[in-house]
Each structure stands twice: as structure tokens, then as C-alpha cells.
Coordinates of C-alpha atoms in Angstrom, one line a residue:
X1 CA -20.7 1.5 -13.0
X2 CA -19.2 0.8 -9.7
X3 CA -22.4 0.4 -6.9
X4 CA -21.4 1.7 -3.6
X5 CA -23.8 1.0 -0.7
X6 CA -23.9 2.4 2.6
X7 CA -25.4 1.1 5.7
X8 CA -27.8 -1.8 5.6
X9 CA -29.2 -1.4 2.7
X10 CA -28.8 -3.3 -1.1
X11 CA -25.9 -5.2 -1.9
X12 CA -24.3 -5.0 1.3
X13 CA -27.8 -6.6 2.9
X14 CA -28.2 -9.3 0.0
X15 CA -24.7 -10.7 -0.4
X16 CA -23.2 -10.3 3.1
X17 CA -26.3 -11.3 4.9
X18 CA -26.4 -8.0 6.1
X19 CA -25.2 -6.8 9.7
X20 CA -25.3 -3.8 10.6
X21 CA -22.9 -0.6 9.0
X22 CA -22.2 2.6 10.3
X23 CA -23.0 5.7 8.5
X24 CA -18.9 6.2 7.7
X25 CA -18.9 2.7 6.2
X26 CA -18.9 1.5 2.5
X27 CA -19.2 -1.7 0.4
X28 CA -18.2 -1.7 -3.2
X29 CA -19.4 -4.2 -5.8
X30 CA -16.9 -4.2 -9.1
X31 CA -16.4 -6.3 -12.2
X32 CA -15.0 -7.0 -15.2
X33 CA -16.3 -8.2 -18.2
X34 CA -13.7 -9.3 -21.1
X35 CA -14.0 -11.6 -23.9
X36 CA -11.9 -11.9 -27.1
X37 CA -11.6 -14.3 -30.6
X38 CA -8.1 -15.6 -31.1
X39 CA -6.0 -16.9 -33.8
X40 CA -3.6 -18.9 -32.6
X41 CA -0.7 -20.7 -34.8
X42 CA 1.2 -23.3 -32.8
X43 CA 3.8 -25.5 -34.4
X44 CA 2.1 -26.1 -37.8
X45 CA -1.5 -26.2 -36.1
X46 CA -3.6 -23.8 -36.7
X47 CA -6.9 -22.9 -34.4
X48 CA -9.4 -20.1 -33.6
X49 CA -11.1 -19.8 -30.3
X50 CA -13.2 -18.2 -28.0
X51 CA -12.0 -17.0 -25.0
X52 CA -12.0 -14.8 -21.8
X53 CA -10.1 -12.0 -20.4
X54 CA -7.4 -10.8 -22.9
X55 CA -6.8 -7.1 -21.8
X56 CA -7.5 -8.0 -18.3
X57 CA -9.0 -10.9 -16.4
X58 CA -12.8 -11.0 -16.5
X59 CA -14.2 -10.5 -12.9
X60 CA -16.3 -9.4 -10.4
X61 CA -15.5 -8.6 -6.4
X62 CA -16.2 -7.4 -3.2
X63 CA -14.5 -4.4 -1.1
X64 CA -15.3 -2.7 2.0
X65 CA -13.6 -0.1 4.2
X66 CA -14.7 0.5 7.9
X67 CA -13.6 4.3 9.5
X68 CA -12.7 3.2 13.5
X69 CA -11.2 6.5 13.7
X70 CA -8.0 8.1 14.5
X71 CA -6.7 7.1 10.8
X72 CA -7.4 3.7 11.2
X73 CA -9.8 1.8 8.8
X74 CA -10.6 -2.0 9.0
X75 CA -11.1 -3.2 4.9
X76 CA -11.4 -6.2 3.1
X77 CA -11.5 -7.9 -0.6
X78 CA -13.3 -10.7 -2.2
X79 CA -12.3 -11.3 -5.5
X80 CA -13.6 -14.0 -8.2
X81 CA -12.3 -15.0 -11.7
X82 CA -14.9 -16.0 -13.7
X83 CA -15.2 -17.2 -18.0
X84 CA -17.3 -14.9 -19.6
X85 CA -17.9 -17.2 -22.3
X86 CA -19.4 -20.0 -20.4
X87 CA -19.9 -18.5 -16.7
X88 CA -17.4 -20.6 -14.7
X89 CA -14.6 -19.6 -12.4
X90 CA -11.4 -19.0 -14.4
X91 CA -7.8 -20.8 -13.6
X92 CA -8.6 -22.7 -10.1
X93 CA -12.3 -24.1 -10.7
X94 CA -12.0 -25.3 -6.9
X95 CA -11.8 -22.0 -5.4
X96 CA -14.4 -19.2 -5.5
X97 CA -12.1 -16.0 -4.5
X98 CA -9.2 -17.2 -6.6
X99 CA -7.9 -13.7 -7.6
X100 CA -8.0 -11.7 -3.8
X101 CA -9.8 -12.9 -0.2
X102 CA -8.2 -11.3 2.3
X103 CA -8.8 -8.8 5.5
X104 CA -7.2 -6.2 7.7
X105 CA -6.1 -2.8 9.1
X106 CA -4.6 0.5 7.3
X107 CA -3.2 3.3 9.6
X108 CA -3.1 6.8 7.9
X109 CA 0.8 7.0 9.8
X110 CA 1.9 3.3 9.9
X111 CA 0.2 1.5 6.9
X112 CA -1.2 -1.6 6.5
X113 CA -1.3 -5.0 7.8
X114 CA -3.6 -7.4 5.8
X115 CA -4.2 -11.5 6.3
X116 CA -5.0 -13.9 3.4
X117 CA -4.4 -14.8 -0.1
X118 CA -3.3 -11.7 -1.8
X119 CA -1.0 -10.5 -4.6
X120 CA 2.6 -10.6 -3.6
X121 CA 5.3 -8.3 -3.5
X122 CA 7.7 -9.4 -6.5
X123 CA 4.0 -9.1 -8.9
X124 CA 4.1 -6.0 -7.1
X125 CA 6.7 -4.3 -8.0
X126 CA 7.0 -6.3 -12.0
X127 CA 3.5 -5.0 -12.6
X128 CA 3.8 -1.3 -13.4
X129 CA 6.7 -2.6 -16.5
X130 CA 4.9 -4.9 -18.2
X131 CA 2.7 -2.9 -20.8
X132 CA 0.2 -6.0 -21.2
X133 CA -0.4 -5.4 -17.2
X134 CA 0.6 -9.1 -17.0
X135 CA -2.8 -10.4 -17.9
X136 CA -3.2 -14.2 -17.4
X137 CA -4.3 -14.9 -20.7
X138 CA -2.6 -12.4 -23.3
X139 CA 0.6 -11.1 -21.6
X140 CA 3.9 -12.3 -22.7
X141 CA 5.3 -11.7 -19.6
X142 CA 2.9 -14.0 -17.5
X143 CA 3.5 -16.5 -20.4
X144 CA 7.0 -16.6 -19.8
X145 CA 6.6 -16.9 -16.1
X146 CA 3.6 -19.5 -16.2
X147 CA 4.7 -22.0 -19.0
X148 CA 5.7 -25.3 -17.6
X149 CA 9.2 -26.6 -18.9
X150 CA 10.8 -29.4 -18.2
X151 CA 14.1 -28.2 -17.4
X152 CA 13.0 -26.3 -14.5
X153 CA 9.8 -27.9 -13.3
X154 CA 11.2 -28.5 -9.9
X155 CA 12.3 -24.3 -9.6
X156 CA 9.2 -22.9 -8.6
X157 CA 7.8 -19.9 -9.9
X158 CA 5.7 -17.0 -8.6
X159 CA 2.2 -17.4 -9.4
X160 CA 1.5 -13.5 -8.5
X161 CA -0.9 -14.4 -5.2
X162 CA 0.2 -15.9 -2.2
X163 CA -2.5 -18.2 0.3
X164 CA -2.5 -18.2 4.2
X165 CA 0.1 -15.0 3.7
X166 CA 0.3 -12.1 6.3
X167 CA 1.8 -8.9 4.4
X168 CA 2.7 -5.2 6.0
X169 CA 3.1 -2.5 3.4
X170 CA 4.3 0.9 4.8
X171 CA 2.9 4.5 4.0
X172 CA 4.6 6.0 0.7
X173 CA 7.1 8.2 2.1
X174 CA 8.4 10.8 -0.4
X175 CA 7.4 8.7 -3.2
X176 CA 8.6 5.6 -2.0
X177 CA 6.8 2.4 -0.1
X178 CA 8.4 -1.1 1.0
X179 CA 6.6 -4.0 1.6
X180 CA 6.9 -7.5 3.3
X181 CA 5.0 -10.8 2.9
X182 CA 4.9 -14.3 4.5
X183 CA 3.6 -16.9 3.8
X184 CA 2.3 -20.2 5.3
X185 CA 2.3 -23.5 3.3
X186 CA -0.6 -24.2 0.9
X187 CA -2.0 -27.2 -0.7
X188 CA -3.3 -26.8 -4.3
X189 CA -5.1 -29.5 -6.7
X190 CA -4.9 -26.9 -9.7
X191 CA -3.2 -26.9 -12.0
X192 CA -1.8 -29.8 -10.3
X193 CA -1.8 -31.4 -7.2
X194 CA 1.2 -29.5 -5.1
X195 CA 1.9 -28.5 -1.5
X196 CA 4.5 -25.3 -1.8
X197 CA 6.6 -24.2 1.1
X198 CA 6.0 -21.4 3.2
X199 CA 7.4 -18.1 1.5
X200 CA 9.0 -15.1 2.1
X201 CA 8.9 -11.8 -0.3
X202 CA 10.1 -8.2 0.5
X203 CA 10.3 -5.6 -2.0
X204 CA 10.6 -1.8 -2.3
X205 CA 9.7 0.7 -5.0
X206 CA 9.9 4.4 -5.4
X207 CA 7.6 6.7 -7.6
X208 CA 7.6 9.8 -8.6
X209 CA 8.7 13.1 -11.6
X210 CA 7.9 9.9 -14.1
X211 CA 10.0 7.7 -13.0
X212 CA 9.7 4.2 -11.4
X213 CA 12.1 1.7 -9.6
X214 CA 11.4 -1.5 -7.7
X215 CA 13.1 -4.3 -6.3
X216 CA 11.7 -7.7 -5.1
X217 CA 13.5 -10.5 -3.4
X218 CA 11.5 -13.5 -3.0
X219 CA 12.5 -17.0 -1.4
X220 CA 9.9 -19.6 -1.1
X221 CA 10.8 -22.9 0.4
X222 CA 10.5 -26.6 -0.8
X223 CA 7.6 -28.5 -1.4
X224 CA 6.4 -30.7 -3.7
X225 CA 4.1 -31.7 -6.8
X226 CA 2.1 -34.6 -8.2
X227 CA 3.0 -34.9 -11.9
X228 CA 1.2 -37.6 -14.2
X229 CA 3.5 -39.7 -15.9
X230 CA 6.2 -39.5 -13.1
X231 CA 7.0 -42.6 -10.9
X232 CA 6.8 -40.3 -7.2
X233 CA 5.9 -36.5 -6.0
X234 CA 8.8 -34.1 -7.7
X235 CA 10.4 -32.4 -5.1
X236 CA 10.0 -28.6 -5.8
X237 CA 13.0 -27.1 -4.3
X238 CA 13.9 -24.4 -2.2
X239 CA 13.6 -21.2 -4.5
X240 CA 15.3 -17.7 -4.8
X241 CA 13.5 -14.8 -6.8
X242 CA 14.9 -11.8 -7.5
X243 CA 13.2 -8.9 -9.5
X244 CA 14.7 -5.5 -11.0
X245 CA 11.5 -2.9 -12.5
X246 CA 12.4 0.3 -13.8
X247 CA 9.8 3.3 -16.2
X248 CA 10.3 6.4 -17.0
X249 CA 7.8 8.9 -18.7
X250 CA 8.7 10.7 -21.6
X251 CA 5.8 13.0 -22.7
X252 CA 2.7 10.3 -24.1
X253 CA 5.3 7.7 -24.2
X254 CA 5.9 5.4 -21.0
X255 CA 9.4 3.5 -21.1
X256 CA 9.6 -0.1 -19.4
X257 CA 12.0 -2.5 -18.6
X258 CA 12.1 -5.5 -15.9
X259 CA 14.1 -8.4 -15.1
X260 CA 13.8 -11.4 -13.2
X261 CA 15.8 -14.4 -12.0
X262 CA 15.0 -17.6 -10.5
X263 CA 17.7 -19.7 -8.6
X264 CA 16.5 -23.1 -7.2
X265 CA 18.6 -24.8 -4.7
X266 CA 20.8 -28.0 -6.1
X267 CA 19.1 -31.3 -5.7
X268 CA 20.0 -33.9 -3.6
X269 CA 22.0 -37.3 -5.3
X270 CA 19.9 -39.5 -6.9
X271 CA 16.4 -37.8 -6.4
X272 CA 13.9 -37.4 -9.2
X273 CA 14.9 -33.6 -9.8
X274 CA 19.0 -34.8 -10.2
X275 CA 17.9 -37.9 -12.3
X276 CA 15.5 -35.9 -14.3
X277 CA 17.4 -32.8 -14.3
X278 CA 14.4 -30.6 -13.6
X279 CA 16.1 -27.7 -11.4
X280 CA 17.5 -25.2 -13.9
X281 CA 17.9 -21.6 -13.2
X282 CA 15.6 -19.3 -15.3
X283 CA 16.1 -15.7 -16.4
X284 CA 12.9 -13.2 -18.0
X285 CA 14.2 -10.0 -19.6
X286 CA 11.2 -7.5 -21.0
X287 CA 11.3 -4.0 -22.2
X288 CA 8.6 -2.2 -23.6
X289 CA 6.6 0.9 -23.7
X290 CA 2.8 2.6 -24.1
X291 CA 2.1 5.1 -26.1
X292 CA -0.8 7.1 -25.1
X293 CA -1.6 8.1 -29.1
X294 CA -4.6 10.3 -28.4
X295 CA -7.1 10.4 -25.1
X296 CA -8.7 7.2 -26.3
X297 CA -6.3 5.1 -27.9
X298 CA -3.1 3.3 -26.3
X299 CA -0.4 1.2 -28.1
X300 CA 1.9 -1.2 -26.2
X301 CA 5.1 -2.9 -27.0
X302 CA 6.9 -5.4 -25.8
X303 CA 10.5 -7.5 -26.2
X304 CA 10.9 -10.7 -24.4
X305 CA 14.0 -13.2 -23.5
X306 CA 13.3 -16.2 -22.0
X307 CA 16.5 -18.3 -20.6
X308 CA 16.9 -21.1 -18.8
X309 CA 20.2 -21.5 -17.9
X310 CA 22.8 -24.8 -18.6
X311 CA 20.0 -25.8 -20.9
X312 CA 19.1 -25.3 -24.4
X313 CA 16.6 -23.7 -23.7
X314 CA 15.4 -20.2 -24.9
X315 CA 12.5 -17.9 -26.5
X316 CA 12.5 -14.8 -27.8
X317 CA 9.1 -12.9 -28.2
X318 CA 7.9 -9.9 -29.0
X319 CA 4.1 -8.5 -28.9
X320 CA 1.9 -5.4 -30.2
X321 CA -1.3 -4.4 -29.1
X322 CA -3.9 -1.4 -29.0
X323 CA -6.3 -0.3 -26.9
X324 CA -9.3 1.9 -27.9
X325 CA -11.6 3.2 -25.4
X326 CA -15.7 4.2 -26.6
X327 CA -16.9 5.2 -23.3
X328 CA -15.5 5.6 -20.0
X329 CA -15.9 1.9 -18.9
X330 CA -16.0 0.0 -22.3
X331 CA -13.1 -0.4 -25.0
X332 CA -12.2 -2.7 -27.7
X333 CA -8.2 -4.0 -28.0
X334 CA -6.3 -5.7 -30.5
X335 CA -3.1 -8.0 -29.6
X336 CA -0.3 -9.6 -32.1
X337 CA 2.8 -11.9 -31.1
X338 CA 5.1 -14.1 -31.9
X339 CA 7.4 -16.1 -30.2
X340 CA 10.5 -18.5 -31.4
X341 CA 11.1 -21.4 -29.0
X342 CA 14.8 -22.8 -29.4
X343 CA 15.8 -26.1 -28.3
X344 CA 13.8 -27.9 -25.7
X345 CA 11.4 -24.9 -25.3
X346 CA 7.6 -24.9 -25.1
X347 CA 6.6 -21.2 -24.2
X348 CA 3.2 -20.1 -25.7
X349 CA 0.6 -17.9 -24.1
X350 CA -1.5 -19.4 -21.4
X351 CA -3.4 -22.1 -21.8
X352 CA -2.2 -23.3 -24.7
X353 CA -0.3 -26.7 -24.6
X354 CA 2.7 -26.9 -26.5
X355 CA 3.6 -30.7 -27.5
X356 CA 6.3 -30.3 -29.7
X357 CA 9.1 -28.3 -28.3
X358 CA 11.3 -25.7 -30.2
X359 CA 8.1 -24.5 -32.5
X360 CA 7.3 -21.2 -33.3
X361 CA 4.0 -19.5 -32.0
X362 CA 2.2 -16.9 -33.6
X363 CA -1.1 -15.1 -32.1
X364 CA -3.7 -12.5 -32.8
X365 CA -6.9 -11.3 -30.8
X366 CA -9.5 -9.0 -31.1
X367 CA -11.6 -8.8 -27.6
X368 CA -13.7 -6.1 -26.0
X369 CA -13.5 -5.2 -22.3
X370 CA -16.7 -3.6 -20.1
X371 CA -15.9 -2.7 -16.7
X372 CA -18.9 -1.9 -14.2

């Protein structure tokens, strides 16, 4: 159950140290709470686990909206990541308000201007095609976009949020909104030490009569990372992203497909990404669908191709899952996939580390999701 305070009074007073709200002003506290037992069958090993956030990322976050009239509201959103399983922070265990921390104006007539780290247009526009909502744990998709791999280790990817990043998103206009993002350069030490480039990401998407189309063009410039193992910093280079979304509803059943292509730029002579031949291209195809079965039960599908290109270097996946909903905030799930690494490949869901490359992983999970 979502709590929403007004003026000075409970959670507004105890967590923000309470100044002052007018009467046309609102603090929400939200969460997540998601936990799920996997099976997990990675190149001939075979382990069960415990873990957190399967159907979506366990959570719990701050948002506010402030009325200054004439259509214009000031908001903000804190955001942290947490393991349900042993109560720490999830992903980056060196920053608090991993998932969302950002601030700023919305105009009824011109739209939005925000400051901070935020979720960026090309996850954006991918999001509404991916029928596992590209979960950080259980989503093929994110695993196909996340997995380190040698080949390409020096073409970044997009992690989904962008730090220090100012982004403008215009009012939706006839069913269709455009956005566009920039982003100062950040320093990381998880999941390892890396300073990326500053980054810029435009997009555009149209909804509406059951059908939705997006496009995302990304470029983020070059940087570099600390890698164990390696004799210097690996340059990461200078990166083009290009994404393609596209549904369509059909009755209960919602039709998905998305593409995306990354395009680094070539290395210079006799630097560690030519020796090491670390800057491949990538491609990610998906289709899929949802099937909303009855009012409390959704199925999802996907297909996945993984490619990096002049490489052997390839996966194929596919994944099921079902959703089944006992109240209006609590549900149970179910998730099944495979995948069939060729080559030098080492794709496998998140978090799981893959040392023996061309294997074949197979998964299953049975988790339960509360939201409040």
C-alpha cells in the first residue's frame, strides 16, 4: 500500500527532516519486495540459489510533486535497490539511490526538464518490448545487454541509467513524445573501476489504437576501465547505439519485437583494444509477446539473438514465464530458459559467471513479488 503524506506530517517529517509542505504538496513512499529460488544449469554445473528480484527489482523509494501553479510542478525521486534476502543494496553496494536520484520541473504545455542519474532514453523506448520488463536479474534481454564478453569489452553498453545527466522529455502530442538526454562523465568502482564519457541519447516513440513504435540513438564517448588481469586501463571507445521497438495489441495478446545495435569506433594501432581485439560490433534481436490468459494470470515469451559481429560469437535464447496475481499488490511467477552460447560466447542471466565459453545454460525460478 503506497503511503502518501501531505504537509508536515509522518514520513515526509521523519525521512526528509521535515520542512515545511503546502497543502497542494505530496510525498510518496513505495517499494518492492521480490525474492525467488533458482535452478540454474551452467556448463555441466549444476546449483540452486536464493535470490532477489526476479519479476522486478526489489526496492523501496521516495517521490514528491510540488504544485507552483500555472501547470508547473517541481518533483523529485529517490530510488534504492536493495537484496531481500540479506537486506543490502543490490548491483552498486557503494551507492544508496542506485536505481533513480534525480530532481526537476514538469510544465502541463512544455514538459519536463529533470537533473541527475535517471533512466535513459534508449531503456526508454526498449522497455515497453521486452515481456520480462527487462528485469536485472531474470530478463533475457538485460542478460544479453549486461554480459561481459571479451570480444567487445571495449564497446560500451547501456546500462539503462545515466549519472550527472540533464534530460528534457516533451508533452505526448497525439500519442507521441520525444525525448533528449546528456550526460556528464561519471566515475564508477562497480562492477569495475571505470570512468565513461559524457553521453548523448535522443529517442522518440509514438503510442496509441494498440500499437507502439520507438526509436533511440545513443552515442556515449570514450572512457576507460580497470580490468584485473590486464597490463593498463582498456580504453572503452567511443560508442554508437541505435534501438528499433515496435508492439502491437491483438485482443489479450500483446506482440513485441526490438532491436538494437552497438557500433564502437576503431581502435587506435597498437593499443590494448587493437592488440586484444576487444572492440566488436554487437547486435540483440528479441521478439516476444504477453498473453493476458485470464484477469490474474499473464504468460510471456520471448526469442533472443545475440551477435557480435567479425567474431564467433553468438547465442540464441529463448524464455517462458507466468505471472499469477492473489491480491492486488502480491503475486507469485514462474520463469524457464535456456540459452546456447556458440563459440567464444559466455551469455547467462545476471550474475552468474560463465568460465567456460560456448556452454549451454539452462534456468528455472519460482519467486513471489509484494509491492506496497
Amino acid at each position: 500500500m503506497r503511503a502518501r503524506v501531505h504537509g508536515v506530517c509522518g514520513i515526509a517529517l521523519a525521512l526528509a527532516a521535515g520542512s515545511a509542505a503546502a497543502a497542494d504538496s505530496s510525498v510518496t513512499l513505495y517499494g518492492v519486495a521480490d525474492t525467488y529460488l533458482q535452478y540454474l544449469g551452467n556448463g555441466g554445473t549444476q546449483t540452486f540459489a536464493m535470490k532477489s528480484g526476479g519479476s522486478t527489482g526489489s526496492l523501496f523509494g521516495l517521490k514528491g510533486v510540488e504544485d507552483l501553479g500555472g501547470g508547473l510542478t517541481a518533483q523529485f525521486t529517490v530510488e534504492s535497490g536493495f537484496n531481500i534476502n540479506n537486506g543490502g543494496l543490490f548491483a552498486d553496494t557503494s551507492t544508496l539511490f542506485y536505481r533513480q536520484s534525480w530532481v526537476g520541473l514538469k510544465d502541463e504545455r512544455y514538459g519536463s526538464l529533470t537533473f541527475g542519474r535517471q533512466y535513459d532514453t534508449s531503456f526508454r523506448v526498449a522497455y515497453p518490448t521486452d515481456p520480462f520488463k527487462v528485469d536485472e536479474t531474470l530478463s533475457p534481454f538485460a542478460a544479453f545487454v549486461l554480459t561481459p564478453d571479451r570480444n567487445a569489452l571495449s564497446t560500451q553498453y547501456d546500462g539503462a541509467r545515466l549519472s550527472n545527466s540533464v534530460l528534457y522529455q516533451t508533452p505526448k502530442l497525439y500519442g507521441v513524445q520525444a525525448y533528449a538526454m546528456y550526460a556528464f562523465s561519471a566515475t564508477v568502482t562497480q562492477p569495475v573501476p571505470a570512468t565513461t564519457g559524457n553521453v548523448l541519447n535522443v529517442g522518440i516513440n509514438y503510442s496509441g489504437a494498440g500499437l507502439y513504435a520507438g526509436f533511440a540513438y545513443m552515442y556515449q564517448h570514450p572512457g576507460e576501465e580497470t580490468i584485473t588481469g590486464l597490463p593498463g586501463p582498456l580504453t572503452l571507445l567511443g560508442t554508437e547505439h541505435f534501438v528499433g521497438a515496435l508492439a502491437y495489441r491483438i485482443g489479450i495478446v500483446n506482440l513485441m519485437a526490438n532491436y538494437s545495435y552497438q557500433r564502437a569506433n576503431d581502435p587506435a594501432p597498437h593499443t590494448l583494444a587493437a592488440v586484444l581485439g576487444t572492440a566488436h560490433s554487437l547486435s540483440i534481436a528479441e521478439v516476444g509477446a504477453t498473453i493476458q490468459a485470464t484477469s490474474v494470470d499473464e504468460i510471456q515469451l520471448a526469442a533472443l539473438y545475440r551477435n557480435v559481429r567479425g567474431a564467433h560469437d553468438n547465442t540464441p535464447g529463448f524464455q517462458i514465464g507466468a505471472d499469477h496475481w492473489i491480491s492486488k499488490r502480491t503475486s507469485f511467477y514462474v520463469r524457464a530458459g535456456y540459452f546456447k552460447n556458440n563459440g567464444s560466447a559466455t551469455v547467462s542471466w545476471p550474475g552468474v559467471s560463465v568460465t567456460q565459453a560456448g556452454t549451454k545454460q539452462y534456468m528455472a525460478a519460482l519467486g513471489m513479488t509484494h509491492r506496497f
